[in-house]
GROMACS .gro file of C-alpha atoms in nm:
model
  442
    1MET     CA    1  14.996   3.007  13.361
    2SER     CA    2  14.968   3.332  13.549
    3ASN     CA    3  15.011   3.387  13.917
    4ASN     CA    4  14.728   3.639  13.914
    5ASN     CA    5  14.363   3.578  13.983
    6ASN     CA    6  14.294   3.685  13.628
    7GLU     CA    7  14.422   3.448  13.364
    8MET     CA    8  14.499   3.495  12.997
    9LYS     CA    9  14.184   3.418  12.804
   10LYS     CA   10  14.175   3.164  12.521
   11GLU     CA   11  13.988   3.384  12.273
   12LEU     CA   12  14.197   3.369  11.953
   13GLY     CA   13  14.084   3.146  11.668
   14MET     CA   14  14.223   3.053  11.327
   15GLY     CA   15  14.131   3.389  11.173
   16ALA     CA   16  14.316   3.593  11.435
   17ALA     CA   17  14.616   3.357  11.421
   18MET     CA   18  14.644   3.383  11.043
   19ALA     CA   19  14.593   3.759  11.067
   20THR     CA   20  14.877   3.777  11.321
   21VAL     CA   21  15.112   3.596  11.080
   22VAL     CA   22  15.011   3.789  10.768
   23GLY     CA   23  14.947   4.113  10.957
   24CYS     CA   24  15.282   4.116  11.136
   25VAL     CA   25  15.476   4.016  10.827
   26ILE     CA   26  15.320   4.238  10.561
   27GLY     CA   27  15.397   4.566  10.727
   28SER     CA   28  15.661   4.792  10.581
   29GLY     CA   29  15.942   4.578  10.437
   30VAL     CA   30  15.769   4.506  10.107
   31PHE     CA   31  15.696   4.878  10.064
   32PHE     CA   32  16.022   5.037  10.182
   33LYS     CA   33  16.303   4.779  10.153
   34PRO     CA   34  16.337   4.800   9.770
   35THR     CA   35  16.548   5.113   9.829
   36ALA     CA   36  16.806   4.926  10.039
   37ILE     CA   37  16.786   4.619   9.815
   38TYR     CA   38  16.855   4.800   9.489
   39THR     CA   39  17.122   5.015   9.653
   40ALA     CA   40  17.300   4.693   9.751
   41THR     CA   41  17.282   4.561   9.392
   42GLY     CA   42  17.406   4.888   9.244
   43GLY     CA   43  17.070   4.951   9.076
   44ALA     CA   44  17.058   4.609   8.909
   45PRO     CA   45  16.731   4.412   8.930
   46GLY     CA   46  16.839   4.052   8.859
   47LEU     CA   47  17.002   3.938   9.183
   48ALA     CA   48  16.739   4.125   9.385
   49ILE     CA   49  16.456   3.920   9.235
   50ILE     CA   50  16.656   3.600   9.283
   51ALA     CA   51  16.708   3.702   9.649
   52TRP     CA   52  16.332   3.748   9.695
   53VAL     CA   53  16.268   3.399   9.557
   54VAL     CA   54  16.553   3.226   9.745
   55THR     CA   55  16.480   3.400  10.076
   56SER     CA   56  16.108   3.331  10.040
   57LEU     CA   57  16.184   2.960  10.004
   58VAL     CA   58  16.415   2.979  10.306
   59CYS     CA   59  16.136   3.137  10.511
   60LEU     CA   60  15.894   2.866  10.398
   61CYS     CA   61  16.142   2.600  10.515
   62ALA     CA   62  16.186   2.793  10.839
   63ALA     CA   63  15.809   2.816  10.892
   64MET     CA   64  15.756   2.445  10.832
   65THR     CA   65  16.034   2.371  11.083
   66PHE     CA   66  15.919   2.621  11.345
   67ALA     CA   67  15.559   2.494  11.334
   68GLU     CA   68  15.658   2.153  11.473
   69ILE     CA   69  15.796   2.282  11.801
   70ALA     CA   70  15.535   2.558  11.831
   71ILE     CA   71  15.261   2.293  11.830
   72LEU     CA   72  15.445   2.063  12.072
   73ILE     CA   73  15.488   2.349  12.323
   74PRO     CA   74  15.180   2.572  12.273
   75GLU     CA   75  15.251   2.813  12.557
   76THR     CA   76  15.238   3.191  12.566
   77GLY     CA   77  15.596   3.316  12.535
   78GLY     CA   78  15.705   3.145  12.213
   79MET     CA   79  16.073   3.086  12.138
   80PRO     CA   80  16.213   3.143  12.490
   81VAL     CA   81  15.988   2.861  12.611
   82TYR     CA   82  16.100   2.624  12.333
   83LEU     CA   83  16.471   2.699  12.376
   84LYS     CA   84  16.456   2.671  12.756
   85LYS     CA   85  16.295   2.328  12.728
   86VAL     CA   86  16.545   2.197  12.474
   87PHE     CA   87  16.872   2.380  12.547
   88GLY     CA   88  16.832   2.493  12.908
   89ASP     CA   89  16.761   2.802  13.116
   90ARG     CA   90  17.047   3.023  12.993
   91VAL     CA   91  16.964   2.996  12.621
   92GLY     CA   92  16.592   3.039  12.687
   93TYR     CA   93  16.661   3.342  12.903
   94LEU     CA   94  16.886   3.511  12.646
   95CYS     CA   95  16.621   3.459  12.378
   96GLY     CA   96  16.353   3.617  12.598
   97TRP     CA   97  16.586   3.902  12.693
   98MET     CA   98  16.670   3.965  12.327
   99GLN     CA   99  16.304   3.972  12.227
  100THR     CA  100  16.197   4.190  12.520
  101VAL     CA  101  16.464   4.460  12.507
  102VAL     CA  102  16.587   4.457  12.144
  103PHE     CA  103  16.379   4.264  11.893
  104TYR     CA  104  16.017   4.354  11.964
  105PRO     CA  105  16.064   4.717  12.075
  106GLY     CA  106  16.320   4.776  11.798
  107LEU     CA  107  16.083   4.653  11.527
  108VAL     CA  108  15.786   4.831  11.686
  109ALA     CA  109  15.993   5.148  11.654
  110ALA     CA  110  16.096   5.070  11.295
  111LEU     CA  111  15.736   5.013  11.189
  112ALA     CA  112  15.622   5.331  11.360
  113VAL     CA  113  15.901   5.520  11.182
  114ALA     CA  114  15.778   5.367  10.854
  115VAL     CA  115  15.430   5.505  10.925
  116ALA     CA  116  15.582   5.845  11.001
  117ASN     CA  117  15.797   5.844  10.686
  118GLN     CA  118  15.487   5.772  10.481
  119ALA     CA  119  15.298   6.049  10.664
  120LYS     CA  120  15.555   6.301  10.532
  121LEU     CA  121  15.356   6.300  10.207
  122PHE     CA  122  15.081   6.476  10.402
  123LEU     CA  123  15.259   6.650  10.690
  124GLY     CA  124  15.596   6.737  10.537
  125ASP     CA  125  15.941   6.679  10.687
  126GLY     CA  126  16.028   6.727  11.052
  127MET     CA  127  15.745   6.521  11.203
  128VAL     CA  128  15.892   6.171  11.179
  129VAL     CA  129  15.971   6.116  11.548
  130PRO     CA  130  15.650   6.274  11.690
  131VAL     CA  131  15.427   6.081  11.446
  132ALA     CA  132  15.613   5.756  11.520
  133ILE     CA  133  15.559   5.799  11.894
  134VAL     CA  134  15.189   5.884  11.846
  135CYS     CA  135  15.155   5.567  11.634
  136ILE     CA  136  15.303   5.357  11.917
  137ILE     CA  137  15.071   5.518  12.174
  138ILE     CA  138  14.765   5.434  11.961
  139MET     CA  139  14.873   5.072  11.917
  140VAL     CA  140  14.946   5.035  12.290
  141ALA     CA  141  14.596   5.165  12.367
  142LEU     CA  142  14.439   4.913  12.129
  143ASN     CA  143  14.627   4.625  12.288
  144CYS     CA  144  14.526   4.731  12.639
  145MET     CA  145  14.159   4.678  12.548
  146GLY     CA  146  14.201   4.300  12.547
  147ALA     CA  147  14.328   4.017  12.328
  148LYS     CA  148  13.994   3.995  12.151
  149VAL     CA  149  14.004   4.364  12.057
  150GLY     CA  150  14.372   4.342  11.962
  151GLY     CA  151  14.307   4.030  11.751
  152ALA     CA  152  14.006   4.194  11.582
  153ALA     CA  153  14.210   4.507  11.512
  154GLN     CA  154  14.483   4.289  11.362
  155THR     CA  155  14.228   4.125  11.131
  156ILE     CA  156  14.099   4.466  11.018
  157PHE     CA  157  14.453   4.594  10.961
  158THR     CA  158  14.535   4.283  10.758
  159VAL     CA  159  14.235   4.322  10.529
  160ALA     CA  160  14.305   4.696  10.487
  161LYS     CA  161  14.672   4.643  10.400
  162LEU     CA  162  14.588   4.398  10.122
  163ILE     CA  163  14.413   4.677   9.928
  164PRO     CA  164  14.727   4.871   9.822
  165LEU     CA  165  14.906   4.542   9.753
  166VAL     CA  166  14.630   4.415   9.523
  167LEU     CA  167  14.594   4.750   9.345
  168ILE     CA  168  14.968   4.775   9.273
  169MET     CA  169  14.992   4.410   9.165
  170ILE     CA  170  14.703   4.439   8.919
  171PHE     CA  171  14.750   4.788   8.775
  172GLY     CA  172  15.130   4.775   8.787
  173PHE     CA  173  15.132   4.514   8.511
  174ILE     CA  174  14.852   4.689   8.318
  175ARG     CA  175  14.999   5.041   8.323
  176GLY     CA  176  15.370   4.971   8.370
  177ASN     CA  177  15.645   5.025   8.113
  178GLY     CA  178  15.780   4.672   8.113
  179ASN     CA  179  16.129   4.745   8.247
  180PRO     CA  180  16.397   4.470   8.256
  181ILE     CA  181  16.355   4.230   8.546
  182PHE     CA  182  16.671   4.017   8.533
  183ASP     CA  183  16.914   4.234   8.337
  184PRO     CA  184  17.164   4.335   8.460
  185MET     CA  185  17.211   4.076   8.731
  186LEU     CA  186  17.447   4.283   8.949
  187GLY     CA  187  17.621   4.621   8.935
  188GLU     CA  188  17.985   4.644   8.828
  189GLY     CA  189  18.251   4.571   9.089
  190LEU     CA  190  18.014   4.403   9.332
  191LYS     CA  191  18.064   4.050   9.472
  192PHE     CA  192  17.778   3.801   9.439
  193GLY     CA  193  17.825   3.629   9.778
  194SER     CA  194  17.846   3.937   9.999
  195VAL     CA  195  17.565   4.120   9.816
  196LEU     CA  196  17.335   3.818   9.838
  197GLY     CA  197  17.383   3.814  10.216
  198GLN     CA  198  17.292   4.184  10.238
  199LEU     CA  199  16.984   4.124  10.022
  200MET     CA  200  16.876   3.830  10.236
  201ILE     CA  201  16.892   4.034  10.560
  202ALA     CA  202  16.676   4.300  10.393
  203VAL     CA  203  16.426   4.046  10.258
  204LEU     CA  204  16.420   3.860  10.590
  205PHE     CA  205  16.296   4.180  10.755
  206ALA     CA  206  16.011   4.186  10.506
  207TYR     CA  207  15.919   3.840  10.638
  208GLU     CA  208  15.981   3.929  11.002
  209GLY     CA  209  15.687   3.844  11.227
  210TRP     CA  210  15.582   3.496  11.112
  211THR     CA  211  15.703   3.352  11.445
  212ASN     CA  212  15.490   3.596  11.647
  213VAL     CA  213  15.189   3.366  11.647
  214GLY     CA  214  15.387   3.123  11.863
  215ALA     CA  215  15.399   3.384  12.138
  216ILE     CA  216  15.018   3.398  12.159
  217ALA     CA  217  14.960   3.021  12.140
  218GLY     CA  218  14.846   3.015  12.502
  219GLU     CA  219  14.553   3.241  12.406
  220MET     CA  220  14.443   3.031  12.108
  221LYS     CA  221  14.131   2.815  12.127
  222ASP     CA  222  14.285   2.517  11.943
  223PRO     CA  223  14.659   2.568  11.879
  224GLY     CA  224  14.717   2.205  11.774
  225ARG     CA  225  14.479   2.249  11.482
  226ASP     CA  226  14.528   2.616  11.396
  227LEU     CA  227  14.901   2.685  11.449
  228PRO     CA  228  15.041   2.488  11.151
  229LYS     CA  229  14.776   2.629  10.919
  230ALA     CA  230  14.843   2.982  11.038
  231ILE     CA  231  15.223   2.960  11.019
  232VAL     CA  232  15.281   2.759  10.701
  233GLY     CA  233  14.972   2.883  10.518
  234GLY     CA  234  15.043   3.243  10.611
  235VAL     CA  235  15.405   3.232  10.494
  236ALA     CA  236  15.307   3.061  10.166
  237LEU     CA  237  15.050   3.335  10.096
  238ILE     CA  238  15.301   3.609  10.179
  239MET     CA  239  15.563   3.447   9.955
  240ALA     CA  240  15.333   3.463   9.653
  241VAL     CA  241  15.235   3.824   9.726
  242TYR     CA  242  15.595   3.942   9.772
  243ILE     CA  243  15.731   3.793   9.453
  244ILE     CA  244  15.441   3.921   9.241
  245ILE     CA  245  15.445   4.275   9.382
  246ASN     CA  246  15.822   4.310   9.336
  247LEU     CA  247  15.785   4.212   8.973
  248ALA     CA  248  15.508   4.474   8.949
  249TYR     CA  249  15.735   4.741   9.100
  250LEU     CA  250  15.999   4.673   8.837
  251TRP     CA  251  15.739   4.671   8.562
  252VAL     CA  252  15.656   5.031   8.657
  253LEU     CA  253  15.990   5.180   8.770
  254PRO     CA  254  16.343   5.053   8.695
  255ALA     CA  255  16.568   4.936   8.978
  256ASP     CA  256  16.819   5.222   8.932
  257VAL     CA  257  16.536   5.470   8.998
  258MET     CA  258  16.394   5.288   9.301
  259MET     CA  259  16.734   5.276   9.469
  260ASN     CA  260  16.714   5.655   9.513
  261LEU     CA  261  16.356   5.673   9.645
  262GLU     CA  262  16.272   5.695  10.016
  263SER     CA  263  15.930   5.541   9.958
  264PRO     CA  264  15.944   5.334   9.638
  265ALA     CA  265  15.595   5.184   9.676
  266SER     CA  266  15.437   5.530   9.696
  267ALA     CA  267  15.633   5.640   9.390
  268VAL     CA  268  15.507   5.335   9.201
  269ALA     CA  269  15.150   5.408   9.312
  270MET     CA  270  15.173   5.771   9.197
  271GLN     CA  271  15.316   5.659   8.865
  272ILE     CA  272  15.018   5.425   8.819
  273PHE     CA  273  14.731   5.627   8.966
  274GLY     CA  274  14.850   5.987   8.959
  275ASN     CA  275  14.915   6.216   9.255
  276MET     CA  276  14.577   6.182   9.430
  277GLY     CA  277  14.543   5.808   9.367
  278GLY     CA  278  14.898   5.755   9.483
  279LYS     CA  279  14.826   5.936   9.811
  280ILE     CA  280  14.521   5.718   9.871
  281VAL     CA  281  14.736   5.408   9.825
  282SER     CA  282  14.991   5.568  10.057
  283VAL     CA  283  14.727   5.580  10.332
  284GLY     CA  284  14.686   5.204  10.283
  285ILE     CA  285  15.063   5.163  10.321
  286MET     CA  286  15.050   5.359  10.649
  287ILE     CA  287  14.771   5.129  10.772
  288SER     CA  288  14.981   4.829  10.671
  289ALA     CA  289  15.284   4.940  10.871
  290GLY     CA  290  15.062   5.042  11.163
  291GLY     CA  291  14.896   4.701  11.164
  292ALA     CA  292  15.234   4.529  11.180
  293CYS     CA  293  15.332   4.759  11.468
  294ASN     CA  294  15.013   4.651  11.648
  295GLY     CA  295  15.099   4.285  11.594
  296PHE     CA  296  15.452   4.321  11.731
  297ILE     CA  297  15.321   4.491  12.046
  298LEU     CA  298  15.062   4.211  12.084
  299SER     CA  299  15.325   3.937  12.054
  300GLY     CA  300  15.612   4.116  12.228
  301SER     CA  301  15.411   4.183  12.541
  302ARG     CA  302  15.341   3.809  12.576
  303THR     CA  303  15.711   3.729  12.563
  304ALA     CA  304  15.775   3.997  12.826
  305LEU     CA  305  15.500   3.841  13.039
  306TYR     CA  306  15.667   3.501  13.020
  307MET     CA  307  15.998   3.656  13.130
  308ALA     CA  308  15.828   3.843  13.414
  309GLU     CA  309  15.652   3.530  13.538
  310GLN     CA  310  15.991   3.361  13.559
  311GLY     CA  311  16.112   3.655  13.772
  312ASP     CA  312  16.373   3.742  13.510
  313LEU     CA  313  16.302   4.113  13.454
  314PRO     CA  314  16.331   4.421  13.674
  315GLY     CA  315  15.989   4.481  13.826
  316SER     CA  316  15.873   4.130  13.740
  317LYS     CA  317  15.595   4.135  13.999
  318ALA     CA  318  15.432   4.441  13.844
  319LEU     CA  319  15.496   4.319  13.490
  320SER     CA  320  15.319   3.989  13.568
  321LYS     CA  321  14.990   4.169  13.632
  322ILE     CA  322  14.697   4.069  13.411
  323SER     CA  323  14.439   4.342  13.366
  324GLY     CA  324  14.063   4.305  13.391
  325THR     CA  325  14.055   4.282  13.011
  326GLY     CA  326  14.276   3.973  13.029
  327VAL     CA  327  14.598   4.123  12.891
  328PRO     CA  328  14.946   4.182  13.042
  329ILE     CA  329  14.894   4.557  13.057
  330ASN     CA  330  15.229   4.653  13.212
  331CYS     CA  331  15.418   4.437  12.962
  332ILE     CA  332  15.233   4.617  12.683
  333PHE     CA  333  15.348   4.948  12.834
  334LEU     CA  334  15.705   4.814  12.860
  335ILE     CA  335  15.726   4.720  12.492
  336GLY     CA  336  15.561   5.050  12.395
  337ILE     CA  337  15.795   5.264  12.607
  338LEU     CA  338  16.109   5.087  12.482
  339GLY     CA  339  15.976   5.116  12.127
  340ALA     CA  340  15.921   5.490  12.171
  341ILE     CA  341  16.281   5.526  12.295
  342TYR     CA  342  16.415   5.341  11.989
  343ALA     CA  343  16.189   5.551  11.766
  344LEU     CA  344  16.378   5.863  11.876
  345THR     CA  345  16.651   5.755  11.631
  346GLY     CA  346  16.411   5.793  11.338
  347GLN     CA  347  16.621   5.531  11.155
  348PHE     CA  348  16.422   5.265  10.969
  349ASP     CA  349  16.704   5.059  10.813
  350LEU     CA  350  16.923   5.066  11.125
  351LEU     CA  351  16.640   4.939  11.346
  352THR     CA  352  16.527   4.672  11.101
  353ASN     CA  353  16.878   4.538  11.038
  354LEU     CA  354  16.946   4.522  11.412
  355GLY     CA  355  16.619   4.344  11.490
  356THR     CA  356  16.649   4.101  11.202
  357PHE     CA  357  17.007   4.002  11.287
  358VAL     CA  358  16.949   3.929  11.657
  359GLY     CA  359  16.620   3.759  11.575
  360TRP     CA  360  16.784   3.517  11.333
  361VAL     CA  361  17.047   3.418  11.589
  362PHE     CA  362  16.769   3.259  11.791
  363TYR     CA  363  16.555   3.148  11.496
  364THR     CA  364  16.851   2.937  11.385
  365LEU     CA  365  16.881   2.792  11.735
  366THR     CA  366  16.508   2.714  11.729
  367PHE     CA  367  16.543   2.521  11.402
  368ALA     CA  368  16.823   2.322  11.565
  369ALA     CA  369  16.598   2.270  11.868
  370VAL     CA  370  16.342   2.093  11.649
  371MET     CA  371  16.604   1.833  11.556
  372ALA     CA  372  16.739   1.809  11.911
  373TYR     CA  373  16.388   1.760  12.053
  374ARG     CA  374  16.328   1.471  11.813
  375LYS     CA  375  16.617   1.294  11.989
  376GLN     CA  376  16.524   1.409  12.341
  377ALA     CA  377  16.157   1.309  12.314
  378PRO     CA  378  16.127   1.058  12.028
  379ASP     CA  379  15.807   0.901  12.162
  380LEU     CA  380  15.619   1.227  12.205
  381LYS     CA  381  15.303   1.238  11.992
  382ARG     CA  382  15.351   1.485  11.709
  383THR     CA  383  15.028   1.592  11.539
  384TYR     CA  384  15.244   1.781  11.286
  385LYS     CA  385  15.590   1.687  11.163
  386VAL     CA  386  15.826   1.882  10.939
  387PRO     CA  387  15.792   1.738  10.588
  388ALA     CA  388  16.104   1.592  10.425
  389TYR     CA  389  16.279   1.572  10.762
  390PRO     CA  390  16.572   1.635  10.815
  391VAL     CA  391  16.628   1.816  10.482
  392ILE     CA  392  16.393   2.109  10.550
  393PRO     CA  393  16.534   2.189  10.898
  394ILE     CA  394  16.892   2.161  10.768
  395ILE     CA  395  16.814   2.408  10.487
  396ALA     CA  396  16.671   2.648  10.745
  397ILE     CA  397  16.974   2.614  10.974
  398ILE     CA  398  17.235   2.655  10.697
  399SER     CA  399  17.051   2.957  10.556
  400GLY     CA  400  17.037   3.120  10.898
  401LEU     CA  401  17.408   3.064  10.956
  402TYR     CA  402  17.491   3.207  10.613
  403VAL     CA  403  17.300   3.528  10.683
  404LEU     CA  404  17.455   3.573  11.028
  405LEU     CA  405  17.813   3.502  10.920
  406ASN     CA  406  17.773   3.722  10.615
  407GLN     CA  407  17.672   4.018  10.833
  408LEU     CA  408  17.966   3.962  11.065
  409PHE     CA  409  18.242   3.900  10.812
  410MET     CA  410  18.143   3.984  10.453
  411ALA     CA  411  17.885   4.264  10.432
  412GLY     CA  412  18.106   4.561  10.519
  413PRO     CA  413  18.184   4.775  10.826
  414ASP     CA  414  17.836   4.926  10.874
  415ALA     CA  415  17.665   4.587  10.872
  416ARG     CA  416  17.934   4.452  11.105
  417LYS     CA  417  17.878   4.735  11.354
  418VAL     CA  418  17.506   4.661  11.365
  419ALA     CA  419  17.570   4.288  11.411
  420VAL     CA  420  17.829   4.338  11.687
  421GLY     CA  421  17.605   4.595  11.857
  422GLY     CA  422  17.320   4.345  11.853
  423ILE     CA  423  17.538   4.072  12.004
  424ILE     CA  424  17.651   4.308  12.283
  425LEU     CA  425  17.290   4.402  12.366
  426VAL     CA  426  17.200   4.034  12.386
  427LEU     CA  427  17.501   3.943  12.603
  428ILE     CA  428  17.415   4.220  12.851
  429GLY     CA  429  17.139   3.980  12.948
  430LEU     CA  430  17.395   3.747  13.112
  431PRO     CA  431  17.491   3.976  13.403
  432VAL     CA  432  17.125   4.074  13.439
  433ARG     CA  433  17.035   3.705  13.467
  434ALA     CA  434  17.314   3.651  13.720
  435ILE     CA  435  17.173   3.927  13.940
  436PHE     CA  436  16.821   3.784  13.934
  437THR     CA  437  16.948   3.428  13.988
  438LYS     CA  438  17.121   3.546  14.309
  439LYS     CA  439  16.802   3.720  14.424
  440LYS     CA  440  16.598   3.404  14.368
  441ALA     CA  441  16.853   3.197  14.559
  442ALA     CA  442  16.843   3.440  14.849
   0.00000   0.00000   0.00000
């Protein structure tokens, strides 16, 4: 797989794979996105809860679809590898370019900013950007120690982040006020269709990361056995956690209050446990976002490695280097440096909306690739098949198209600017590819 004397080591088992899914996904969205969600609904809880349920089911359909192709092509690199095999070099390249320069570093930055925003409870305002960059540096250092260390760290982060979730879910219902959960459904003057699309893009960020395990498949001991369990099982577990905790939030604080809070989960925790208890839970939330940041660096560097090995990135020869610890050390630095640059914005929602939009362009193509590959290679042995085929993949594809078209045409000028900006950043990859194609030909 690598052109180096050192090769990527197959050290990751089922535990690390599941931890990568759960650890990357449960990061910051479930703790911070209620603000954007309830702002979109005008402070009404009903449609927000419906959006959590509907989008969770969409993600489950997406996970069941994605797992089929991830198992058939268990190579380090993930989606760019799948799309190249099914739809050709150009589509695969654009996916890898998107993930390397926009998606992974953008979401690494967003998660680091989430850590920094939470740290304001202890450090005060004015330290968001420096703390975010320090967070990225720490996670880069962890990943440079080897896949085994990075996987172990991800497992520890995952266990640690479940503590604030469990505490809020249990004590939220015990000590909460019992606020309305479905009434009102939507604020006055708002349109159901356009608001639902905005809610779905916010909820989809909370699920972002479940595909990351595909990027590390080449380092798994038994991907054929462990990948479907990690992907589908992980998303099902996250779905249950997300729906329960959002009901717990509302049980403690009403939606029209949460829409005005920068850190709604911390406010809920302080309401339940008091100031000191709330700060302790806030530390757990920081660990949660930091763990997700670690997971995105782990997965993003493997996609960058795949691109470098194809000779598709500036400095590909150096980026292809595998360190003595068996990791693509320069690719880790690349994702970290780009993430630190994005973190200079200090903008959580901007970065998450950008990353989620461009990510779902290629997720939707990957769902279509599952169906196309059934026709291209009908006799290929499939140890796992999407259940209820073709209904589940079609649901995933239609849902993806709805979210993307909503952002472009229905969700308002700010959402449209983010979507168009994301498309431009992706399309910049075409002239870059043309340059490197000429160099290869020469």
